[in-house]
Short mmCIF file of C-alpha atoms in Angstrom, two decimals:
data_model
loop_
_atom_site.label_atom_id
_atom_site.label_comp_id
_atom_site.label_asym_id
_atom_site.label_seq_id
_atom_site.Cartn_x
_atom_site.Cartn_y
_atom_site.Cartn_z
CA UNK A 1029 0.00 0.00 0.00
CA UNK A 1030 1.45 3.42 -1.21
CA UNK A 1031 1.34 6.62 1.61
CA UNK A 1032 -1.56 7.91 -0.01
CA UNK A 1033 -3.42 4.91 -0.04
CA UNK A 1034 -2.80 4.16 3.82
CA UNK A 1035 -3.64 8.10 4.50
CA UNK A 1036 -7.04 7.50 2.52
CA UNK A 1037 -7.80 4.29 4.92
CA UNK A 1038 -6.65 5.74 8.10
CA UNK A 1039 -8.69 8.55 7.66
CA UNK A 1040 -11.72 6.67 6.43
CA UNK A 1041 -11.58 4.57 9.61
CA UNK A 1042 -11.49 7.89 11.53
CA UNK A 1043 -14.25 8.48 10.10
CA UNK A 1044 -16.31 5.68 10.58
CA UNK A 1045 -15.09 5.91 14.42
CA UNK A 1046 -16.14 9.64 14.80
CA UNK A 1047 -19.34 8.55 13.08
CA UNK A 1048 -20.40 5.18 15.29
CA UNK A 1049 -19.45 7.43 18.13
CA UNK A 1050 -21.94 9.97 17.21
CA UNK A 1051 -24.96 7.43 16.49
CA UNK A 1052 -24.02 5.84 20.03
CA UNK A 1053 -24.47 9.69 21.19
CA UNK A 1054 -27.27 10.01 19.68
CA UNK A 1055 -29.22 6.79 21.18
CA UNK A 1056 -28.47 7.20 24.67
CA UNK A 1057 -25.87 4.67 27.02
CA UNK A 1058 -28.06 1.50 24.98
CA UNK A 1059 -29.27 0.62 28.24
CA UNK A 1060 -32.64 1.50 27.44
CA UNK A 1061 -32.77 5.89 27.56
CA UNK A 1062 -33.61 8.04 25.43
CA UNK A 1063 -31.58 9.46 22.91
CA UNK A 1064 -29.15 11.66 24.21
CA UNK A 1065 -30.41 11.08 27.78
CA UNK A 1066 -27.89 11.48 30.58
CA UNK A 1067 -26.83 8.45 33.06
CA UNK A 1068 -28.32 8.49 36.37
CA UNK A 1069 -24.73 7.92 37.58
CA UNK A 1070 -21.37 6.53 36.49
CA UNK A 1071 -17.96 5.45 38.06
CA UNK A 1072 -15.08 4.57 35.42
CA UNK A 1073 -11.17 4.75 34.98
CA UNK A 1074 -8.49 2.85 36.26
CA UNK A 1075 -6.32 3.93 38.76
CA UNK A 1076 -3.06 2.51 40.67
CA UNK A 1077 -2.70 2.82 44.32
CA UNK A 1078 0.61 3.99 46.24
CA UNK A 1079 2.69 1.68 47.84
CA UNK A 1080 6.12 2.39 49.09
CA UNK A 1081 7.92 -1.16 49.06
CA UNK A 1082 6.26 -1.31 44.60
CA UNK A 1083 3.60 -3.29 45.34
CA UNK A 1084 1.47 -3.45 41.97
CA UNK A 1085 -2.42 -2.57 43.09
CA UNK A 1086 -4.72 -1.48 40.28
CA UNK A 1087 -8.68 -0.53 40.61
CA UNK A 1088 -10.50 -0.68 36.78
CA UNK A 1089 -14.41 0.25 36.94
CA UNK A 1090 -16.93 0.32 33.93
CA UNK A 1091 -20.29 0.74 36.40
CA UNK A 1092 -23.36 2.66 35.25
CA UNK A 1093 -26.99 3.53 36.40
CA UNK A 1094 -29.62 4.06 33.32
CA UNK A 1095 -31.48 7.35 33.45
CA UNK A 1096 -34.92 5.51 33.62
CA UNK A 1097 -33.65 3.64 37.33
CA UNK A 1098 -31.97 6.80 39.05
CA UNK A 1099 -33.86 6.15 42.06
CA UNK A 1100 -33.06 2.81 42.04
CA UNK A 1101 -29.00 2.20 42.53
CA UNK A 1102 -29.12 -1.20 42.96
CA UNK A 1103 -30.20 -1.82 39.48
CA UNK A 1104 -26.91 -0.73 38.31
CA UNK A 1105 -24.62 -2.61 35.63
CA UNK A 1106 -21.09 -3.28 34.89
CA UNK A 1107 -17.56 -4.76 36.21
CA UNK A 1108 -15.41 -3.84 38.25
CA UNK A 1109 -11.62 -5.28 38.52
CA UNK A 1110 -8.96 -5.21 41.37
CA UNK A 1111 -5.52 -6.86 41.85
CA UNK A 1112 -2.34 -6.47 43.62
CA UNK A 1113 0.77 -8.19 43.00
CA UNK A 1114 4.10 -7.88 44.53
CA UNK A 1115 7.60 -9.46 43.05
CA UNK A 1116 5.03 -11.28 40.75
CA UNK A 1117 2.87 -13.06 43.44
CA UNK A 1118 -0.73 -11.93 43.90
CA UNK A 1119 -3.93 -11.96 42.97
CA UNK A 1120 -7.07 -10.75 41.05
CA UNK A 1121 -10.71 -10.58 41.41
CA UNK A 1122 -13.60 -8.71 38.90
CA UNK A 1123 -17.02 -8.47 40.31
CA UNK A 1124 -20.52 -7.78 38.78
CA UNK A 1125 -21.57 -4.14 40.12
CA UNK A 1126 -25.26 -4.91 42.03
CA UNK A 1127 -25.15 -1.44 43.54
CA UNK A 1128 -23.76 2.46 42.40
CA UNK A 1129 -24.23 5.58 44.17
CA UNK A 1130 -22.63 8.86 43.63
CA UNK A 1131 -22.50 12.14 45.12
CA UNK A 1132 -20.39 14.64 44.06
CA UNK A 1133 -16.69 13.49 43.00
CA UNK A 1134 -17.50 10.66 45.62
CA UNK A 1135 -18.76 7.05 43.95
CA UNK A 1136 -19.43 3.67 45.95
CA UNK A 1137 -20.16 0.99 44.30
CA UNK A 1138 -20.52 -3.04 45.61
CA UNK A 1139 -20.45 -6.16 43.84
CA UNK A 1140 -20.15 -10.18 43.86
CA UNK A 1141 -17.41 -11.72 43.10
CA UNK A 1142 -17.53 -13.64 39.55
CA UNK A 1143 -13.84 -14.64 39.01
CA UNK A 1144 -10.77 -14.45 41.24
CA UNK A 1145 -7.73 -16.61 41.82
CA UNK A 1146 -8.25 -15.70 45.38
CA UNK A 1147 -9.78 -18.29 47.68
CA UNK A 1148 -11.38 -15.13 50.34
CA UNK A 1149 -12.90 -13.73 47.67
CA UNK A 1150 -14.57 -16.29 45.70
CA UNK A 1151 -18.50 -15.20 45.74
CA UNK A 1152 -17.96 -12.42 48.10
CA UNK A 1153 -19.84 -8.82 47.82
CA UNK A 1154 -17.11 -6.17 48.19
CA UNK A 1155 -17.47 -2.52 48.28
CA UNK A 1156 -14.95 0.03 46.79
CA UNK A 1157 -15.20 4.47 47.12
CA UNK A 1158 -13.85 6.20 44.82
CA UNK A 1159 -12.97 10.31 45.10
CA UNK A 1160 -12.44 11.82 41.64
CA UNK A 1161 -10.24 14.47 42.63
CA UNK A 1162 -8.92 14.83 39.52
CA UNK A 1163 -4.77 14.95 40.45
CA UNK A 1164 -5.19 13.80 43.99
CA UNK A 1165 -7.72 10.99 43.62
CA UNK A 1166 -8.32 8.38 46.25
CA UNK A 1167 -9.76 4.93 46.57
CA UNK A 1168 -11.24 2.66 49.77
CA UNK A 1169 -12.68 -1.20 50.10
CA UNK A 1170 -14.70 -2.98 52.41
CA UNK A 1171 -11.58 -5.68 53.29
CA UNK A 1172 -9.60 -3.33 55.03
CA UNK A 1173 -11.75 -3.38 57.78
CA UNK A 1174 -14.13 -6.79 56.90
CA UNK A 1175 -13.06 -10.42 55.74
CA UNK A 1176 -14.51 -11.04 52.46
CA UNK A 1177 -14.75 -14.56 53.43
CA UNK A 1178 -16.62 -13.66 57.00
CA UNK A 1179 -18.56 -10.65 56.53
CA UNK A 1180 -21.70 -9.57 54.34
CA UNK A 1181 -20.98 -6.05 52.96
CA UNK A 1182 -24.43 -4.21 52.53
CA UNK A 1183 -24.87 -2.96 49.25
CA UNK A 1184 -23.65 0.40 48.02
CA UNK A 1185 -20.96 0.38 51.25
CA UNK A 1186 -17.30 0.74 51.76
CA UNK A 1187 -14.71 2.15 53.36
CA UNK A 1188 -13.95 6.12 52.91
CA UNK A 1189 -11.30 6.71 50.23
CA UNK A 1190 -8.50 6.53 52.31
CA UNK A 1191 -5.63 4.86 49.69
CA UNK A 1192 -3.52 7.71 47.75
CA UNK A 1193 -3.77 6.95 44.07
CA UNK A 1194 -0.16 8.98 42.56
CA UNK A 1195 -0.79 11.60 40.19
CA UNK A 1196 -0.86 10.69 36.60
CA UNK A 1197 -1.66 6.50 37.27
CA UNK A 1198 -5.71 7.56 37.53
CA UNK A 1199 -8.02 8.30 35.72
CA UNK A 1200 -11.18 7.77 37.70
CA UNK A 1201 -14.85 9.68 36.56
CA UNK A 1202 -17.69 10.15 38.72
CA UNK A 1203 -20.98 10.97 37.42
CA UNK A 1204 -22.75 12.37 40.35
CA UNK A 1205 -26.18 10.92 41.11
CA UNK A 1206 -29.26 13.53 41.01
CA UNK A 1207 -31.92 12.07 42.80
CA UNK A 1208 -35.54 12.96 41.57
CA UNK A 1209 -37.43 13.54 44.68
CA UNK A 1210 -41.17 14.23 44.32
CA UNK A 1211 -42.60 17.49 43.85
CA UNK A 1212 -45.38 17.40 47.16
#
């Protein structure tokens, strides 16, 4: 393929990107809104936590609430990942989110447990907060303070955000939650 050619192609698949991007604009999340409606709430990014001694900790979350359930956050969707290795020995775990609330740059969000090469965490409901802080983010979870394997964390709750997350490893977005409260 000649320059010109592979110019012609890269922009054509620019365009074609810029263009399903619009349409996906256009209808809404595909979780059922309207077009162009806003999420009731959203937490995602991926973030690395600080560790002094190297350890390798890092948070991913893709966790949305549809416009039409707002007042419901425990109809909420999406993944979230977490694992921490050190010298290469570790461990992973991605839950299914079952509940979302955000306020603010502040998200919590809980989930069980789908697949994990860690024995406490197998089936487990965690809880993570997240403060989008933009260069001075934080993070909490439920197992600092609860064993996964012995304790039933409520949904939507977690420990405050008390982990640093360095500058420039983060990239964490909060959606904050409006309520719709009734009118009498």
């Amino acid at each position: 393929m000649n320059r010109r050619t592979k110019i012609a192609a890269v922009a054509a698949a620019l365009l074609l990107t810029a263009s399903a991007a619009g349409s996906a604009a256009a209808t809404g999340t595909g979780r059922g809104e309207e077009p162009g409606a806003r999420e009731a709430a959203a937490l995602t990014g991926t973030a690395k936590l600080y560790r002094p001694a190297g350890d390798d900790i890092t948070f991913s979350f893709d966790a949305h609430l549809a416009a039409p359930d707002t007042m419901n956050p425990q109809a909420a969707t999406g993944t979230f990942r977490f694992s921490h290795y050190v010298q290469g020995k570790g461990g992973y775990a991605v839950a299914t989110v079952d509940c979302l609330v955000t306020g603010g740059p502040v998200a919590v969000v809980t989930g069980r447990v789908v697949e994990t090469d860690v024995k406490a965490f197998k089936g487990a409901r965690v809880g993570v907060s997240v403060l989008d802080d933009g260069t001075n983010d934080r993070l909490g979870y439920s197992w600092m303070t609860q064993d996964p394997k012995k304790g039933n964390v409520p949904p939507c709750q977690s420990a405050p955000p008390f982990e640093q997350v360095p500058a420039g490893t983060g990239d964490f977005r909060v959606l904050p939650w409006i309520p719709e409260y009734p009118a009498s």
